[in-house]
mmCIF file of C-alpha atoms in Angstrom:
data_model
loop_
_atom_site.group_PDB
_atom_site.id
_atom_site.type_symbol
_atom_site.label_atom_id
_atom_site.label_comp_id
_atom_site.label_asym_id
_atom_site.label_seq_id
_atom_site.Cartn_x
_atom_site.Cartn_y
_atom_site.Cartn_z
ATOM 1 C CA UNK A 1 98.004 75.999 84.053
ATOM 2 C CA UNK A 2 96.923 78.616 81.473
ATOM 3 C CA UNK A 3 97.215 81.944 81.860
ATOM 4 C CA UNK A 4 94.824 84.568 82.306
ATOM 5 C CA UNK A 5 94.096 86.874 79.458
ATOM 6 C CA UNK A 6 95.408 90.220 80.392
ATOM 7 C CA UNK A 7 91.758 92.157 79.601
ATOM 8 C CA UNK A 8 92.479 95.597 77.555
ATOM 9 C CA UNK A 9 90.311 98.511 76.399
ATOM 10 C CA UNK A 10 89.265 96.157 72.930
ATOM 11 C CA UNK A 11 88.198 93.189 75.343
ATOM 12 C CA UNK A 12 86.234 95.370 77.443
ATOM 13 C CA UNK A 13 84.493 96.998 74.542
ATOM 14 C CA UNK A 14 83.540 94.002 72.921
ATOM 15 C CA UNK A 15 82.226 92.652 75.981
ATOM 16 C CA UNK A 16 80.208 95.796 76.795
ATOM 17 C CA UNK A 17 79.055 95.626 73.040
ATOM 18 C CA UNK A 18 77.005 93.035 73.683
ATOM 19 C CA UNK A 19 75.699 93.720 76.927
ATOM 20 C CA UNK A 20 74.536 96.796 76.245
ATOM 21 C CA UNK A 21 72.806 97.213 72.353
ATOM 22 C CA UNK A 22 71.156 99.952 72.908
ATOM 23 C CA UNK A 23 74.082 101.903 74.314
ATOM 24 C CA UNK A 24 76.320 100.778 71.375
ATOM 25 C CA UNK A 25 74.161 101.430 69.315
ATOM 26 C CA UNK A 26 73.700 105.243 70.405
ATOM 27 C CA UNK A 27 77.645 105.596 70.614
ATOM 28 C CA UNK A 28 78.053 103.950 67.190
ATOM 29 C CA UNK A 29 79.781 101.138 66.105
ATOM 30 C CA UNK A 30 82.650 101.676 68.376
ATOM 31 C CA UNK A 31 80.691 101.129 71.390
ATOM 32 C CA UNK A 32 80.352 103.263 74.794
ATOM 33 C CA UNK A 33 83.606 104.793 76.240
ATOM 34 C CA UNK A 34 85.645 102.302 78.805
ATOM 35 C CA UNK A 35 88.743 102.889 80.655
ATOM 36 C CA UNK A 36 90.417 101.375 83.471
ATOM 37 C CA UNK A 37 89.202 102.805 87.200
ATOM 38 C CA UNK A 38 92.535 103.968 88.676
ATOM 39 C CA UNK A 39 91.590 103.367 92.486
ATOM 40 C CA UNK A 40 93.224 100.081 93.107
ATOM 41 C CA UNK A 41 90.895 98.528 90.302
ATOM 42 C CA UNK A 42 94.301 98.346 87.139
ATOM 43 C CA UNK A 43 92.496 96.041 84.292
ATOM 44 C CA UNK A 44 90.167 94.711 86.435
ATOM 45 C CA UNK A 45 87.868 97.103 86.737
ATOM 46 C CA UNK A 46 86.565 99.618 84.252
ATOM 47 C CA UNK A 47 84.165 102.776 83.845
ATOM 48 C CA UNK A 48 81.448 101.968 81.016
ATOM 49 C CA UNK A 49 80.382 105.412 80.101
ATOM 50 C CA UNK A 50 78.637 107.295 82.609
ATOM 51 C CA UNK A 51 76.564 105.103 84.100
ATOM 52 C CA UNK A 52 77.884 101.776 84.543
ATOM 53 C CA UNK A 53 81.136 99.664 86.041
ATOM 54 C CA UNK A 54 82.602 96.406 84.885
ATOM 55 C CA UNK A 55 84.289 94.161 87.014
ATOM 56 C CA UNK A 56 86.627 91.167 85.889
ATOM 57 C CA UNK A 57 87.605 88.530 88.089
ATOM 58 C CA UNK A 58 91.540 88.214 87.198
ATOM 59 C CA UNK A 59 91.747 84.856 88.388
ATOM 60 C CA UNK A 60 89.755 81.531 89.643
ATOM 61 C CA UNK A 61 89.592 82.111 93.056
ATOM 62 C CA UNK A 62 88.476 86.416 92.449
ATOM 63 C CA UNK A 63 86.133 84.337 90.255
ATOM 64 C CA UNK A 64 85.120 82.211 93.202
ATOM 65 C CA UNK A 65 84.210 85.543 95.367
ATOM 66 C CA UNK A 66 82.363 87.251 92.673
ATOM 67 C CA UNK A 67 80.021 84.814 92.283
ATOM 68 C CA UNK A 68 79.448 84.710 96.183
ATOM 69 C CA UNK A 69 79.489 88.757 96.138
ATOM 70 C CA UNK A 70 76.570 88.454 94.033
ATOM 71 C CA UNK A 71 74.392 86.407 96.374
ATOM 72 C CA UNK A 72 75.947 88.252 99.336
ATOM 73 C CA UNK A 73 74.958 91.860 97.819
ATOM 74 C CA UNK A 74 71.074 90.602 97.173
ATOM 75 C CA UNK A 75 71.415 89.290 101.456
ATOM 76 C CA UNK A 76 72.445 92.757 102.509
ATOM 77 C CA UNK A 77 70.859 95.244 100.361
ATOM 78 C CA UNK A 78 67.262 95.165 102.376
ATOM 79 C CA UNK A 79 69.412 95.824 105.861
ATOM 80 C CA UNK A 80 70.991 98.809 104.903
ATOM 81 C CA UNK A 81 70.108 102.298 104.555
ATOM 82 C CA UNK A 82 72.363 103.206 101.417
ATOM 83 C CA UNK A 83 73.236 101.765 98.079
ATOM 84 C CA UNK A 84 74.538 98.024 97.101
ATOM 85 C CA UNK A 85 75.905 97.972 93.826
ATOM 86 C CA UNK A 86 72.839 96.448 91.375
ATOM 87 C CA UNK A 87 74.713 94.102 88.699
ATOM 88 C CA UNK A 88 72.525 94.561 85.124
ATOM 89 C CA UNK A 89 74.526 91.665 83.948
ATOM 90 C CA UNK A 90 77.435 88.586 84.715
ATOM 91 C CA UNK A 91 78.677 85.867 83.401
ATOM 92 C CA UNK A 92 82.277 85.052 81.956
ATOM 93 C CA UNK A 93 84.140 86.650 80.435
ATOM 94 C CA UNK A 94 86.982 84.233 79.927
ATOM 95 C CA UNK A 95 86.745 80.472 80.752
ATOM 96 C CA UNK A 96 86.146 80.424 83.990
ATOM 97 C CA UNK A 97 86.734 83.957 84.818
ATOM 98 C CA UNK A 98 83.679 86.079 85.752
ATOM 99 C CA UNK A 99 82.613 89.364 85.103
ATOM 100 C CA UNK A 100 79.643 91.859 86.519
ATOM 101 C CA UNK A 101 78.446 94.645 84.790
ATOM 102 C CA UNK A 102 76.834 97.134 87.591
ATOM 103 C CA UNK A 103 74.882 100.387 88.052
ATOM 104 C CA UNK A 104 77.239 102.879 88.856
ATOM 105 C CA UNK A 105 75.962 104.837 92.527
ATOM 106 C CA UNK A 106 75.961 108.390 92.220
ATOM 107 C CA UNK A 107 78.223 110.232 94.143
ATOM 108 C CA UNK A 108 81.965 110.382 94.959
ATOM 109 C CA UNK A 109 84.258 108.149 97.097
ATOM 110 C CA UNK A 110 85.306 108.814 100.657
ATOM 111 C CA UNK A 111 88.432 109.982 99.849
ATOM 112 C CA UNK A 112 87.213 112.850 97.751
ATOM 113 C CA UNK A 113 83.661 114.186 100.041
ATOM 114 C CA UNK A 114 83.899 114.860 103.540
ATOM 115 C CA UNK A 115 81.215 112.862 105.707
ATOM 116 C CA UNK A 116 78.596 114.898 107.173
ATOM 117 C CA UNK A 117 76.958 114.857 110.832
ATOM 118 C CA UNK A 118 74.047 113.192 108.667
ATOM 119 C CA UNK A 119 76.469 110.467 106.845
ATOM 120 C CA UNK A 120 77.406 109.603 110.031
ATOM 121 C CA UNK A 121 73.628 108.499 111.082
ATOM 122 C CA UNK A 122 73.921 106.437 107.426
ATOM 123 C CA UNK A 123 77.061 105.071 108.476
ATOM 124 C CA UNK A 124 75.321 103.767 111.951
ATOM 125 C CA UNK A 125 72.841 102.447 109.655
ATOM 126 C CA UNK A 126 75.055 100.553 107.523
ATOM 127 C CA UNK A 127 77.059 99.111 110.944
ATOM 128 C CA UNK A 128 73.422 98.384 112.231
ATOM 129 C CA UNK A 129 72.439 96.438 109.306
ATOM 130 C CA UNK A 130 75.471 94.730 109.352
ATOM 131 C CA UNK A 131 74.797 92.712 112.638
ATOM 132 C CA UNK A 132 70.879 92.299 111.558
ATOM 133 C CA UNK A 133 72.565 90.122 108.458
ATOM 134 C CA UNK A 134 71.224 86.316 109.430
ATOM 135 C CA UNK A 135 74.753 85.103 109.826
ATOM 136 C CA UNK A 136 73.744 80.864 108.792
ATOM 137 C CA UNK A 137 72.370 82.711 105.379
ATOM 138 C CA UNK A 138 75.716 84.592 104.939
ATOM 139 C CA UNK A 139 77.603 81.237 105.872
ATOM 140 C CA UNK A 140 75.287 79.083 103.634
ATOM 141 C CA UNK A 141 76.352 81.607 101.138
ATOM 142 C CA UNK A 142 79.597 80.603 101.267
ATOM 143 C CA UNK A 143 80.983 83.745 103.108
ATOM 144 C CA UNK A 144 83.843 82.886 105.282
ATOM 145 C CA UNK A 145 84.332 82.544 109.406
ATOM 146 C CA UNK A 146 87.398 85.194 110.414
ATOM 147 C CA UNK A 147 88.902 84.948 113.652
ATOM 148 C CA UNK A 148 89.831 87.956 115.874
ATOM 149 C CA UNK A 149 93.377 89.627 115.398
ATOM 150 C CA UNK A 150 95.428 89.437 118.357
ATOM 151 C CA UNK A 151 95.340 93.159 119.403
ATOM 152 C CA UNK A 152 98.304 92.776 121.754
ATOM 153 C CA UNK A 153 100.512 90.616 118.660
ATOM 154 C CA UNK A 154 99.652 93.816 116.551
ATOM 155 C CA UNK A 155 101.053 96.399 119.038
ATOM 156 C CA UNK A 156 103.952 94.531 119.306
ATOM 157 C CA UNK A 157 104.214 94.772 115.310
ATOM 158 C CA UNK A 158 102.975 98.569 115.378
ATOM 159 C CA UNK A 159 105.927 99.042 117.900
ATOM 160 C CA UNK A 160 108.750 98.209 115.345
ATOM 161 C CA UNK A 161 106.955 100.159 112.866
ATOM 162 C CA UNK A 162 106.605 102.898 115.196
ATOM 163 C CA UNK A 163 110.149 102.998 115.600
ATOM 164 C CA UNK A 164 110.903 102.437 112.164
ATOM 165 C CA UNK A 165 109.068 105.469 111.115
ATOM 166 C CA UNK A 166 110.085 107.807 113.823
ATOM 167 C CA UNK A 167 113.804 107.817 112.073
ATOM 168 C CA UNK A 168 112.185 108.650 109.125
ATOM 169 C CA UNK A 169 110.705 111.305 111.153
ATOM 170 C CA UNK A 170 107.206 110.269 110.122
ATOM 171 C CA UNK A 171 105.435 109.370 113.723
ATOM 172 C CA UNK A 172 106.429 110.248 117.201
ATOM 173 C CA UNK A 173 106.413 106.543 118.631
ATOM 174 C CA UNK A 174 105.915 108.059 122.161
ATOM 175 C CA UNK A 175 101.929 108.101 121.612
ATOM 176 C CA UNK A 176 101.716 104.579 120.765
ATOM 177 C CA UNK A 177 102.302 103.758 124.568
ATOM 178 C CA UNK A 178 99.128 104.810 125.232
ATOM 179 C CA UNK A 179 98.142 101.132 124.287
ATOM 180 C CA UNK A 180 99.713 99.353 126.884
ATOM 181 C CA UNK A 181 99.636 95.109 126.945
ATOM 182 C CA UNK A 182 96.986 95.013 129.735
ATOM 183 C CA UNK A 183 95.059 97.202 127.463
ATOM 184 C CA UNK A 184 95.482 95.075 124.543
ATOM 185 C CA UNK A 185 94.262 92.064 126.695
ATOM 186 C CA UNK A 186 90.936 94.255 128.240
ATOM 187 C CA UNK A 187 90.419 95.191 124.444
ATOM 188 C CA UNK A 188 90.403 91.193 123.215
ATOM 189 C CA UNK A 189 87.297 90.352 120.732
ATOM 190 C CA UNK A 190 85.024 88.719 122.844
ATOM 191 C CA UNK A 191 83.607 85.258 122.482
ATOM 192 C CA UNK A 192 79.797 84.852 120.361
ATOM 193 C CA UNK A 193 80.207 88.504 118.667
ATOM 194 C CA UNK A 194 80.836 87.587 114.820
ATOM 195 C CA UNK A 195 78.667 89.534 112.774
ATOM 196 C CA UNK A 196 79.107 89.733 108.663
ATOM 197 C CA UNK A 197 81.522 92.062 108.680
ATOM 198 C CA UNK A 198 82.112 94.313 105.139
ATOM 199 C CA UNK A 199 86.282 94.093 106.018
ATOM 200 C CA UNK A 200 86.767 96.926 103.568
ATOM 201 C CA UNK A 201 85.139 100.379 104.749
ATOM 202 C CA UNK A 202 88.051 102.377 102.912
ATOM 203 C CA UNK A 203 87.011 105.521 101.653
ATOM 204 C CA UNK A 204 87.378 104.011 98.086
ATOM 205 C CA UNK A 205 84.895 101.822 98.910
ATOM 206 C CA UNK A 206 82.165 104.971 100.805
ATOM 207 C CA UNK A 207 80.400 106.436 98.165
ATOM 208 C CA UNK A 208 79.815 109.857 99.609
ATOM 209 C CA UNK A 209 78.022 112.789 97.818
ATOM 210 C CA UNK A 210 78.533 116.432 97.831
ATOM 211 C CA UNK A 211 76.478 117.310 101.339
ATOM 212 C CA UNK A 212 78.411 115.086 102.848
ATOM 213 C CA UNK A 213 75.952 111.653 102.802
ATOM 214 C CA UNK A 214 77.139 108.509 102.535
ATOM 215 C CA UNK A 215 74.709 107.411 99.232
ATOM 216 C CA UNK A 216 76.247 103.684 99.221
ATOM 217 C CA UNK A 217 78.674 100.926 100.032
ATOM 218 C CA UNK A 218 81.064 99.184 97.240
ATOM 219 C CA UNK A 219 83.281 96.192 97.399
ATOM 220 C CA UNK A 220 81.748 93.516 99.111
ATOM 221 C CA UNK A 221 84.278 90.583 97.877
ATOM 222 C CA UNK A 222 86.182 90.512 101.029
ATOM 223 C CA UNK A 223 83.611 90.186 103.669
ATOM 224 C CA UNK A 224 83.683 87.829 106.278
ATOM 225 C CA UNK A 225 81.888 86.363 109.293
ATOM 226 C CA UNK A 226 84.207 87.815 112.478
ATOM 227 C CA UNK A 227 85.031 90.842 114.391
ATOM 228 C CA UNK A 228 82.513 93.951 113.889
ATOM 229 C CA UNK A 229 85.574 96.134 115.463
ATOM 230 C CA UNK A 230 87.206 95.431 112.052
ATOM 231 C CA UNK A 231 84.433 97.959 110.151
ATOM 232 C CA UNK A 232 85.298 100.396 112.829
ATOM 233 C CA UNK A 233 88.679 100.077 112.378
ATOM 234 C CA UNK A 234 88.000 100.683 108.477
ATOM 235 C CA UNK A 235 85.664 103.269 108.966
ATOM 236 C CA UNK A 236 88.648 105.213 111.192
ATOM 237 C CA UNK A 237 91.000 105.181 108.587
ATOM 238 C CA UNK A 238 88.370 106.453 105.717
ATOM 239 C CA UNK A 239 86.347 108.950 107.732
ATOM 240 C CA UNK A 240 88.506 109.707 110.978
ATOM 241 C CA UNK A 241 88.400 108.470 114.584
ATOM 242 C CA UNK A 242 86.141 110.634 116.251
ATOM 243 C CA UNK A 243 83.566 110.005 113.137
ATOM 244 C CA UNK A 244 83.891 106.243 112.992
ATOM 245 C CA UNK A 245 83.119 106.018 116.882
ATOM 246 C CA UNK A 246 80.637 108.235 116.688
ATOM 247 C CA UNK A 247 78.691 106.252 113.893
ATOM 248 C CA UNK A 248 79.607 102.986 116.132
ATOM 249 C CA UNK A 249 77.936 104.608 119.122
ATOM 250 C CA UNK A 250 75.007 105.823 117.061
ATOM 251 C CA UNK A 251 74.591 102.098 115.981
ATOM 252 C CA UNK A 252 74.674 100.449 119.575
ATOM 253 C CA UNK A 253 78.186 99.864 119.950
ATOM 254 C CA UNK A 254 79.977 100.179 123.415
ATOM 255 C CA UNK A 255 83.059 101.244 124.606
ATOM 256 C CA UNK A 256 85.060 98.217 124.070
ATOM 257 C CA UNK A 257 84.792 97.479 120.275
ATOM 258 C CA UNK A 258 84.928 101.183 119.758
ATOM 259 C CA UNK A 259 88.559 101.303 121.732
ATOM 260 C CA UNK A 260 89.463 98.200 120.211
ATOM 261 C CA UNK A 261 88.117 99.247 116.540
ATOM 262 C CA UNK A 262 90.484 102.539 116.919
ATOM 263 C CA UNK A 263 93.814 100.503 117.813
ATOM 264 C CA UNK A 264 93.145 97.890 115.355
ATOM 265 C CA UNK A 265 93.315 100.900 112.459
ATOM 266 C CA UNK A 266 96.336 102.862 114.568
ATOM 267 C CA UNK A 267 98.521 100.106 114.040
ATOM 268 C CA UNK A 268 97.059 99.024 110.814
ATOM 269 C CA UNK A 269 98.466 102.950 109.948
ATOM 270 C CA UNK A 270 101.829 102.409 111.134
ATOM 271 C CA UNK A 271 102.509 98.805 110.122
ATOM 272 C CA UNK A 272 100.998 100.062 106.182
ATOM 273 C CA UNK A 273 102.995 103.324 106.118
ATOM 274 C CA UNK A 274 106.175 101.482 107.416
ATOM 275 C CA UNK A 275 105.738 98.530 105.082
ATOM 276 C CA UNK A 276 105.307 101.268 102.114
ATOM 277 C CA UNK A 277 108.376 103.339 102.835
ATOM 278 C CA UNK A 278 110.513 100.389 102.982
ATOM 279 C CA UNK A 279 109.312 99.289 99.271
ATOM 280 C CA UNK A 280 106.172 97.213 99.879
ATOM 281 C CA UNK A 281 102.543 97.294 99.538
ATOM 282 C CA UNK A 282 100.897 99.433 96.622
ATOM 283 C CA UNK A 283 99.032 102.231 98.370
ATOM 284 C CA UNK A 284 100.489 105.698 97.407
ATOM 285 C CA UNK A 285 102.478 107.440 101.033
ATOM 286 C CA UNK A 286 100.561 110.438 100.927
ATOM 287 C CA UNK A 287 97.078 108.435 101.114
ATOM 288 C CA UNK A 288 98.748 106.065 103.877
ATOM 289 C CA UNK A 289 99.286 109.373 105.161
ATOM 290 C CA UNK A 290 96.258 110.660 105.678
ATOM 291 C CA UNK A 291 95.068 107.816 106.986
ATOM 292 C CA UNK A 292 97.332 107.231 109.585
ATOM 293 C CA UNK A 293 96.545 110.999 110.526
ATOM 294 C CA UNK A 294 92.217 110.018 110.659
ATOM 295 C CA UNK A 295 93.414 107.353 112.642
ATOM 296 C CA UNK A 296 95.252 108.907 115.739
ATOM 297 C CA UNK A 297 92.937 111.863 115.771
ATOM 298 C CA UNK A 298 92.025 111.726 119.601
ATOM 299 C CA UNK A 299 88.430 110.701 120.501
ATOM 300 C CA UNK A 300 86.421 112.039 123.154
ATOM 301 C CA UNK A 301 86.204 108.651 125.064
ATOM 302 C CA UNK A 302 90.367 108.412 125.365
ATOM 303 C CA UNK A 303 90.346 112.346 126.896
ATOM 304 C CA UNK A 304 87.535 111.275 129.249
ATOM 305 C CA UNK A 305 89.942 108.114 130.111
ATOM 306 C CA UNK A 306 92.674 110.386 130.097
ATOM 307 C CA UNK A 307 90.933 112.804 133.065
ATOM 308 C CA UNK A 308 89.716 110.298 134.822
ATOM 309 C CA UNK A 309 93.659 109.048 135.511
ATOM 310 C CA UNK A 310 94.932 112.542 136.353
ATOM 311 C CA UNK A 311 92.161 113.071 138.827
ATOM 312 C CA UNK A 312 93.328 109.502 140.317
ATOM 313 C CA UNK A 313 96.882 110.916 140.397
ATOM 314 C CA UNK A 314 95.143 114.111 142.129
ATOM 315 C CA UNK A 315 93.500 112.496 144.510
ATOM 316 C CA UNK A 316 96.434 109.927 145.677
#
């Protein structure tokens, strides 16, 4: 099989070149300024002066859910109340290997702007539009069915990794018995809820602006048909628990995908953090950090669940 080309700053310009004429031709013959986006994107994603990104599928199958993320962001874009990225141009950019040049959205990621009492109404919105998706349009799209994590397999997991990172000093693995196995059974993903599901509400992917708004939503190439407690879980480890529940409620969620949402990103914290201080996985500790921090920040609905059981105590 051949090998991809490894894109560099010359590929990209040339590329951009020709996309964008009049831009060249304002910078000169050397083209508008490029360089690599360091979030997560390496080579595969670059800044194209100020006003535009360039995405390069690194392989067939990215290729594959490019193409799809193209149809997928034209499906969503009239349900939700912020930003889809708009792609000015695609194509390939090797055999077989696709690219998409598109409007940059104004505004910062999630892990630079705080998100307002306001950007939590547009995050309802965005979890509201979400389940009005038609989910046989998403599927004819090619987007993919997801089953439900096993909440009570994952506390198991985020048990070891509890323990693991309590000798490190990192976690005190006494408040992960708050989620006890009856409570990861009561929490299950019940039966006829898939929704298209974004399965990447990171704060790299929350484009939030100064005031605290969320102005738009980025990397749709992962989304799936499954469990809408898996945007909830995202949107705890990007914007906190209490916030992420909050924008659930505000978008007609109930209790239970809201309590199962917040375990499903507590353990995510401790199994990523654990995994990264033993030498795996590529997100930088103090980010893992923070997030398993937003994630165990206590919500109002565990302190009401929490009163409720001392006043049983009281009263037996």
């Amino acid at each position: 099989m051949t090998q991809a080309p490894t894109p560099t700053a010359d590929t990209v310009r040339r590329l951009v070149r020709s996309l964008l004429k009049d831009g060249a031709a304002a910078k000169g013959a050397a083209g508008p300024d490029v360089r690599p986006v360091a979030e997560g994107g390496g080579h595969a994603t670059w800044w194209v002066g100020t006003r535009h990104v360039l995405r390069l599928a690194p392989d067939r199958d990215a290729a594959v859910r490019q193409r799809r993320e193209l149809r997928l962001r034209d499906l969503v874009r009239p349900h939700v109340p912020v930003a889809v990225p708009t792609s000015v141009s695609h194509g390939e950019w090797a055999p077989g290997l696709t690219y998409t040049l598109d409007t940059k959205v104004p505004g910062g990621s999630g892990e630079e702007h705080d998100v307002s009492a306001v950007g939590e109404a547009d995050l309802a919105g965005v979890l509201t539009g979400l389940r009005e998706v038609p989910v046989r349009q998403a599927e004819t799209l090619g987007v993919p069915r997801a089953a439900p994590r096993s909440l009570e397999a994952l506390r198991r997991a985020a048990e070891r990794a509890a323990g693991r990172l309590a000798a490190a000093d990192e976690f005190d693995a006494v408040r992960l018995h708050q989620l006890t196995a009856p409570a990861a059974v009561q929490l299950a993903a019940q039966p006829g809820t898939a929704i298209l599901v974004h399965h990447g509400l990171t704060g790299e992917h929350l484009v939030v602006s100064a005031d605290g708004r969320v102005r738009g939503v980025l990397g749709w190439t992962d989304a799936v048909l499954g469990d809408p407690a898996e945007d909830i879980a995202g949107l705890a480890l990007a914007v906190g628990s209490p916030a992420a529940v909050r924008a659930a409620t505000l978008a007609g969620y109930g209790a239970r995908p809201c309590l199962r949402g917040l375990w499903l990103a507590r353990c995510d914290s401790l199994l990523r953090l654990a995994e990264r201080l033993e030498g795996r996985g590529g997100s930088p500790p103090p980010l893992l950090r923070e997030q398993l921090e937003r994630a165990w920040e206590a919500i109002l609905l565990e302190r009401v669940t929490e009163l409720r059981d001392d006043e049983t105590d009281e009263e037996s």
